[in-house]
Amino acid sequence: MHYTANLLLDWIANYFWPFTRISSMMMAMTFFGARFVSPKIRLYLALAITFAVLPVLPKVPQDIELLSLAGFIVTTQQLIIGVAMGLVTQFITQIFVLLGQILGMQSSLGFASMVDPANGQNTPVLGQFYMFLAILLFLATDGHLEMLNAVVVSFKTLPIGEAMLQPKDYYQLAGWFGHMFKAGVNMALAGVIALLTVNLSFGVMTRAAPQLNIFSLGFSFALLLGLAISWFIVLGIVPQYEAIWQVGLDQVCSLIRIDC
């Protein structure tokens, strides 16, 4: 049997475009897209998922050539859809990183910092602690499986070569920057108020007794209070994560045009 170049390209396109959307989502998704996960692992995992779900996916349009301008546009569309879905999980994780950074700076725990293995940036240890908690909750609550299910469903609601994200979807993704800061400050607000009250109290004490060394005493007390506040936040972090994750999941469902 003679295999022509067009036949081979059509066969490759059946795997390439679904693989592009799935792999781009995993590249941007939290945990799987982190620097401590080898790119080879992401590649092999995306290939395995593509081959596993391909029988249930809609057929790829045969009238679009892979090596053409239209094929390049379709490939770009799959990249954008996958990255947009994965970015939502990154925003959710960064909310908890921001929470740790706010508490760390207010309680002087921000002096302890190290390179974040997830993105290679130097961040406070407290922020990394909350980030790893968020990642563990993401995996423990099967968030990665829900994302994989969503990307498979997206091939039916956003068919390859026929549908693309709308301008309102990009606007909603941009709005997550504001939502990220709002949620992070909201969770850290109680701790910030407590630390501010302590600092004001020490200021009054220093004014009343100038011989009291505010720097030696207040710094140590702020560290202890910051650790206590961090512990109380950890005790209630699960319902906070569930509420934020539900908002993120609703955003993913809105991107791929399904009802959650």
PDB file of C-alpha atoms in Angstrom, residues 86-246:
ATOM      1  CA  GLY A  86      -3.903  25.929  32.994  1.00  0.00           C
ATOM      2  CA  LEU A  87      -3.387  29.566  34.023  1.00  0.00           C
ATOM      3  CA  VAL A  88      -6.525  29.465  36.166  1.00  0.00           C
ATOM      4  CA  THR A  89      -4.914  26.863  38.441  1.00  0.00           C
ATOM      5  CA  GLN A  90      -1.756  28.968  38.594  1.00  0.00           C
ATOM      6  CA  PHE A  91      -3.788  31.972  39.740  1.00  0.00           C
ATOM      7  CA  ILE A  92      -5.345  29.848  42.492  1.00  0.00           C
ATOM      8  CA  THR A  93      -1.921  28.753  43.728  1.00  0.00           C
ATOM      9  CA  GLN A  94      -0.518  32.277  43.595  1.00  0.00           C
ATOM     10  CA  ILE A  95      -3.319  33.469  45.887  1.00  0.00           C
ATOM     11  CA  PHE A  96      -1.793  31.404  48.694  1.00  0.00           C
ATOM     12  CA  VAL A  97       1.723  32.539  47.783  1.00  0.00           C
ATOM     13  CA  LEU A  98       0.511  36.123  48.092  1.00  0.00           C
ATOM     14  CA  LEU A  99      -1.083  35.265  51.446  1.00  0.00           C
ATOM     15  CA  GLY A 100       2.243  34.004  52.777  1.00  0.00           C
ATOM     16  CA  GLN A 101       4.121  37.024  51.432  1.00  0.00           C
ATOM     17  CA  ILE A 102       1.734  39.499  53.072  1.00  0.00           C
ATOM     18  CA  LEU A 103       1.932  37.740  56.442  1.00  0.00           C
ATOM     19  CA  GLY A 104       5.689  37.331  56.118  1.00  0.00           C
ATOM     20  CA  MET A 105       6.279  41.020  55.477  1.00  0.00           C
ATOM     21  CA  GLN A 106       3.950  42.130  58.255  1.00  0.00           C
ATOM     22  CA  SER A 107       5.336  39.738  60.887  1.00  0.00           C
ATOM     23  CA  SER A 108       9.018  40.012  59.893  1.00  0.00           C
ATOM     24  CA  LEU A 109       8.969  36.356  58.829  1.00  0.00           C
ATOM     25  CA  GLY A 110       9.756  37.620  55.342  1.00  0.00           C
ATOM     26  CA  PHE A 111      13.432  37.802  56.323  1.00  0.00           C
ATOM     27  CA  ALA A 112      13.521  34.020  55.830  1.00  0.00           C
ATOM     28  CA  SER A 113      13.484  33.526  52.074  1.00  0.00           C
ATOM     29  CA  MET A 114      14.766  31.012  49.565  1.00  0.00           C
ATOM     30  CA  VAL A 115      14.473  30.186  45.885  1.00  0.00           C
ATOM     31  CA  ASP A 116      11.000  28.961  45.009  1.00  0.00           C
ATOM     32  CA  PRO A 117      11.384  25.596  43.224  1.00  0.00           C
ATOM     33  CA  ALA A 118       8.115  26.145  41.368  1.00  0.00           C
ATOM     34  CA  ASN A 119       9.118  29.277  39.444  1.00  0.00           C
ATOM     35  CA  GLY A 120      12.768  29.899  40.318  1.00  0.00           C
ATOM     36  CA  GLN A 121      12.121  33.230  42.092  1.00  0.00           C
ATOM     37  CA  ASN A 122      13.327  34.247  45.541  1.00  0.00           C
ATOM     38  CA  THR A 123      10.234  34.328  47.804  1.00  0.00           C
ATOM     39  CA  PRO A 124       9.583  34.205  51.570  1.00  0.00           C
ATOM     40  CA  VAL A 125       9.541  30.728  53.070  1.00  0.00           C
ATOM     41  CA  LEU A 126       6.064  31.339  54.472  1.00  0.00           C
ATOM     42  CA  GLY A 127       4.763  31.970  50.956  1.00  0.00           C
ATOM     43  CA  GLN A 128       6.322  28.729  49.739  1.00  0.00           C
ATOM     44  CA  PHE A 129       4.771  26.885  52.672  1.00  0.00           C
ATOM     45  CA  TYR A 130       1.277  28.025  51.719  1.00  0.00           C
ATOM     46  CA  MET A 131       2.017  27.321  48.064  1.00  0.00           C
ATOM     47  CA  PHE A 132       2.895  23.694  48.803  1.00  0.00           C
ATOM     48  CA  LEU A 133      -0.224  23.384  50.950  1.00  0.00           C
ATOM     49  CA  ALA A 134      -2.318  24.644  48.028  1.00  0.00           C
ATOM     50  CA  ILE A 135      -0.631  22.178  45.651  1.00  0.00           C
ATOM     51  CA  LEU A 136      -1.224  19.289  48.068  1.00  0.00           C
ATOM     52  CA  LEU A 137      -4.883  20.270  48.384  1.00  0.00           C
ATOM     53  CA  PHE A 138      -5.101  20.530  44.587  1.00  0.00           C
ATOM     54  CA  LEU A 139      -3.868  16.960  44.221  1.00  0.00           C
ATOM     55  CA  ALA A 140      -5.746  15.590  47.253  1.00  0.00           C
ATOM     56  CA  THR A 141      -9.090  16.925  46.018  1.00  0.00           C
ATOM     57  CA  ASP A 142      -8.506  15.485  42.513  1.00  0.00           C
ATOM     58  CA  GLY A 143      -8.156  18.917  40.969  1.00  0.00           C
ATOM     59  CA  HIS A 144      -5.775  17.507  38.339  1.00  0.00           C
ATOM     60  CA  LEU A 145      -8.356  14.902  37.332  1.00  0.00           C
ATOM     61  CA  GLU A 146     -11.056  17.559  37.029  1.00  0.00           C
ATOM     62  CA  MET A 147      -8.775  19.595  34.791  1.00  0.00           C
ATOM     63  CA  LEU A 148      -8.066  16.572  32.585  1.00  0.00           C
ATOM     64  CA  ASN A 149     -11.785  15.879  32.341  1.00  0.00           C
ATOM     65  CA  ALA A 150     -12.384  19.522  31.430  1.00  0.00           C
ATOM     66  CA  VAL A 151      -9.794  19.529  28.652  1.00  0.00           C
ATOM     67  CA  VAL A 152     -11.309  16.355  27.169  1.00  0.00           C
ATOM     68  CA  VAL A 153     -14.801  17.874  27.261  1.00  0.00           C
ATOM     69  CA  SER A 154     -13.440  21.055  25.662  1.00  0.00           C
ATOM     70  CA  PHE A 155     -12.806  19.175  22.403  1.00  0.00           C
ATOM     71  CA  LYS A 156     -16.598  18.803  22.056  1.00  0.00           C
ATOM     72  CA  THR A 157     -17.575  22.324  23.110  1.00  0.00           C
ATOM     73  CA  LEU A 158     -14.597  23.990  21.398  1.00  0.00           C
ATOM     74  CA  PRO A 159     -13.937  21.747  18.368  1.00  0.00           C
ATOM     75  CA  ILE A 160     -10.541  21.910  16.745  1.00  0.00           C
ATOM     76  CA  GLY A 161     -10.528  24.416  13.898  1.00  0.00           C
ATOM     77  CA  GLU A 162     -14.112  25.542  14.538  1.00  0.00           C
ATOM     78  CA  ALA A 163     -14.164  27.466  17.847  1.00  0.00           C
ATOM     79  CA  MET A 164     -11.882  29.774  19.792  1.00  0.00           C
ATOM     80  CA  LEU A 165     -11.915  31.814  22.976  1.00  0.00           C
ATOM     81  CA  GLN A 166     -13.922  35.023  22.827  1.00  0.00           C
ATOM     82  CA  PRO A 167     -12.736  38.514  23.894  1.00  0.00           C
ATOM     83  CA  LYS A 168     -14.780  38.258  27.103  1.00  0.00           C
ATOM     84  CA  ASP A 169     -12.762  35.170  28.056  1.00  0.00           C
ATOM     85  CA  TYR A 170      -9.511  37.126  27.889  1.00  0.00           C
ATOM     86  CA  TYR A 171     -11.139  39.894  29.932  1.00  0.00           C
ATOM     87  CA  GLN A 172     -12.151  37.387  32.608  1.00  0.00           C
ATOM     88  CA  LEU A 173      -8.640  35.939  32.733  1.00  0.00           C
ATOM     89  CA  ALA A 174      -7.181  39.432  33.121  1.00  0.00           C
ATOM     90  CA  GLY A 175      -9.646  40.038  35.951  1.00  0.00           C
ATOM     91  CA  TRP A 176      -8.045  37.169  37.866  1.00  0.00           C
ATOM     92  CA  PHE A 177      -5.081  39.417  38.673  1.00  0.00           C
ATOM     93  CA  GLY A 178      -7.411  41.603  40.721  1.00  0.00           C
ATOM     94  CA  HIS A 179      -9.226  38.594  42.163  1.00  0.00           C
ATOM     95  CA  MET A 180      -5.895  37.063  43.157  1.00  0.00           C
ATOM     96  CA  PHE A 181      -4.869  40.109  45.206  1.00  0.00           C
ATOM     97  CA  LYS A 182      -8.370  40.483  46.638  1.00  0.00           C
ATOM     98  CA  ALA A 183      -8.529  36.871  47.859  1.00  0.00           C
ATOM     99  CA  GLY A 184      -4.977  36.937  49.229  1.00  0.00           C
ATOM    100  CA  VAL A 185      -5.544  40.146  51.193  1.00  0.00           C
ATOM    101  CA  ASN A 186      -8.930  38.876  52.377  1.00  0.00           C
ATOM    102  CA  MET A 187      -7.369  35.776  53.964  1.00  0.00           C
ATOM    103  CA  ALA A 188      -4.469  37.743  55.437  1.00  0.00           C
ATOM    104  CA  LEU A 189      -6.577  40.654  56.707  1.00  0.00           C
ATOM    105  CA  ALA A 190      -7.202  39.233  60.197  1.00  0.00           C
ATOM    106  CA  GLY A 191      -3.487  38.593  60.725  1.00  0.00           C
ATOM    107  CA  VAL A 192      -2.545  42.017  59.394  1.00  0.00           C
ATOM    108  CA  ILE A 193      -4.979  43.731  61.788  1.00  0.00           C
ATOM    109  CA  ALA A 194      -3.657  41.687  64.740  1.00  0.00           C
ATOM    110  CA  LEU A 195      -0.043  42.559  63.905  1.00  0.00           C
ATOM    111  CA  LEU A 196      -0.936  46.212  63.383  1.00  0.00           C
ATOM    112  CA  THR A 197      -2.600  46.281  66.806  1.00  0.00           C
ATOM    113  CA  VAL A 198       0.523  44.802  68.392  1.00  0.00           C
ATOM    114  CA  ASN A 199       2.775  47.348  66.674  1.00  0.00           C
ATOM    115  CA  LEU A 200       0.534  50.208  67.819  1.00  0.00           C
ATOM    116  CA  SER A 201       0.595  48.823  71.359  1.00  0.00           C
ATOM    117  CA  PHE A 202       4.373  48.698  71.380  1.00  0.00           C
ATOM    118  CA  GLY A 203       4.449  52.224  70.001  1.00  0.00           C
ATOM    119  CA  VAL A 204       2.312  53.453  72.909  1.00  0.00           C
ATOM    120  CA  MET A 205       4.493  51.519  75.374  1.00  0.00           C
ATOM    121  CA  THR A 206       7.647  53.062  73.914  1.00  0.00           C
ATOM    122  CA  ARG A 207       6.122  56.523  74.152  1.00  0.00           C
ATOM    123  CA  ALA A 208       5.188  55.928  77.787  1.00  0.00           C
ATOM    124  CA  ALA A 209       8.504  54.286  78.688  1.00  0.00           C
ATOM    125  CA  PRO A 210      11.289  55.497  76.354  1.00  0.00           C
ATOM    126  CA  GLN A 211      13.826  53.182  77.998  1.00  0.00           C
ATOM    127  CA  LEU A 212      11.912  50.191  76.580  1.00  0.00           C
ATOM    128  CA  ASN A 213      13.760  48.858  73.522  1.00  0.00           C
ATOM    129  CA  ILE A 214      11.038  48.482  70.919  1.00  0.00           C
ATOM    130  CA  PHE A 215      13.331  46.885  68.341  1.00  0.00           C
ATOM    131  CA  SER A 216      14.580  43.997  70.467  1.00  0.00           C
ATOM    132  CA  LEU A 217      11.286  43.247  72.204  1.00  0.00           C
ATOM    133  CA  GLY A 218       8.787  44.099  69.469  1.00  0.00           C
ATOM    134  CA  PHE A 219      10.641  42.215  66.738  1.00  0.00           C
ATOM    135  CA  SER A 220      10.696  38.957  68.739  1.00  0.00           C
ATOM    136  CA  PHE A 221       7.061  39.273  69.770  1.00  0.00           C
ATOM    137  CA  ALA A 222       5.983  39.983  66.176  1.00  0.00           C
ATOM    138  CA  LEU A 223       7.758  36.818  65.027  1.00  0.00           C
ATOM    139  CA  LEU A 224       6.001  34.690  67.646  1.00  0.00           C
ATOM    140  CA  LEU A 225       2.638  36.268  66.847  1.00  0.00           C
ATOM    141  CA  GLY A 226       3.243  35.742  63.111  1.00  0.00           C
ATOM    142  CA  LEU A 227       3.890  32.045  63.686  1.00  0.00           C
ATOM    143  CA  ALA A 228       0.716  31.741  65.773  1.00  0.00           C
ATOM    144  CA  ILE A 229      -1.363  33.540  63.134  1.00  0.00           C
ATOM    145  CA  SER A 230       0.097  31.322  60.409  1.00  0.00           C
ATOM    146  CA  TRP A 231      -0.895  28.238  62.389  1.00  0.00           C
ATOM    147  CA  PHE A 232      -4.492  29.438  62.834  1.00  0.00           C
ATOM    148  CA  ILE A 233      -4.718  30.180  59.100  1.00  0.00           C
ATOM    149  CA  VAL A 234      -3.512  26.645  58.319  1.00  0.00           C
ATOM    150  CA  LEU A 235      -6.313  25.227  60.502  1.00  0.00           C
ATOM    151  CA  GLY A 236      -8.914  26.955  58.316  1.00  0.00           C
ATOM    152  CA  ILE A 237      -7.212  26.775  54.944  1.00  0.00           C
ATOM    153  CA  VAL A 238      -9.264  23.852  53.587  1.00  0.00           C
ATOM    154  CA  PRO A 239     -12.644  25.647  53.342  1.00  0.00           C
ATOM    155  CA  GLN A 240     -10.858  28.715  51.962  1.00  0.00           C
ATOM    156  CA  TYR A 241      -9.203  26.601  49.274  1.00  0.00           C
ATOM    157  CA  GLU A 242     -12.465  24.861  48.393  1.00  0.00           C
ATOM    158  CA  ALA A 243     -14.230  28.188  47.911  1.00  0.00           C
ATOM    159  CA  ILE A 244     -11.417  29.573  45.748  1.00  0.00           C
ATOM    160  CA  TRP A 245     -11.145  26.352  43.742  1.00  0.00           C
ATOM    161  CA  GLN A 246     -14.878  26.395  43.017  1.00  0.00           C
TER     162      GLN A 246
END
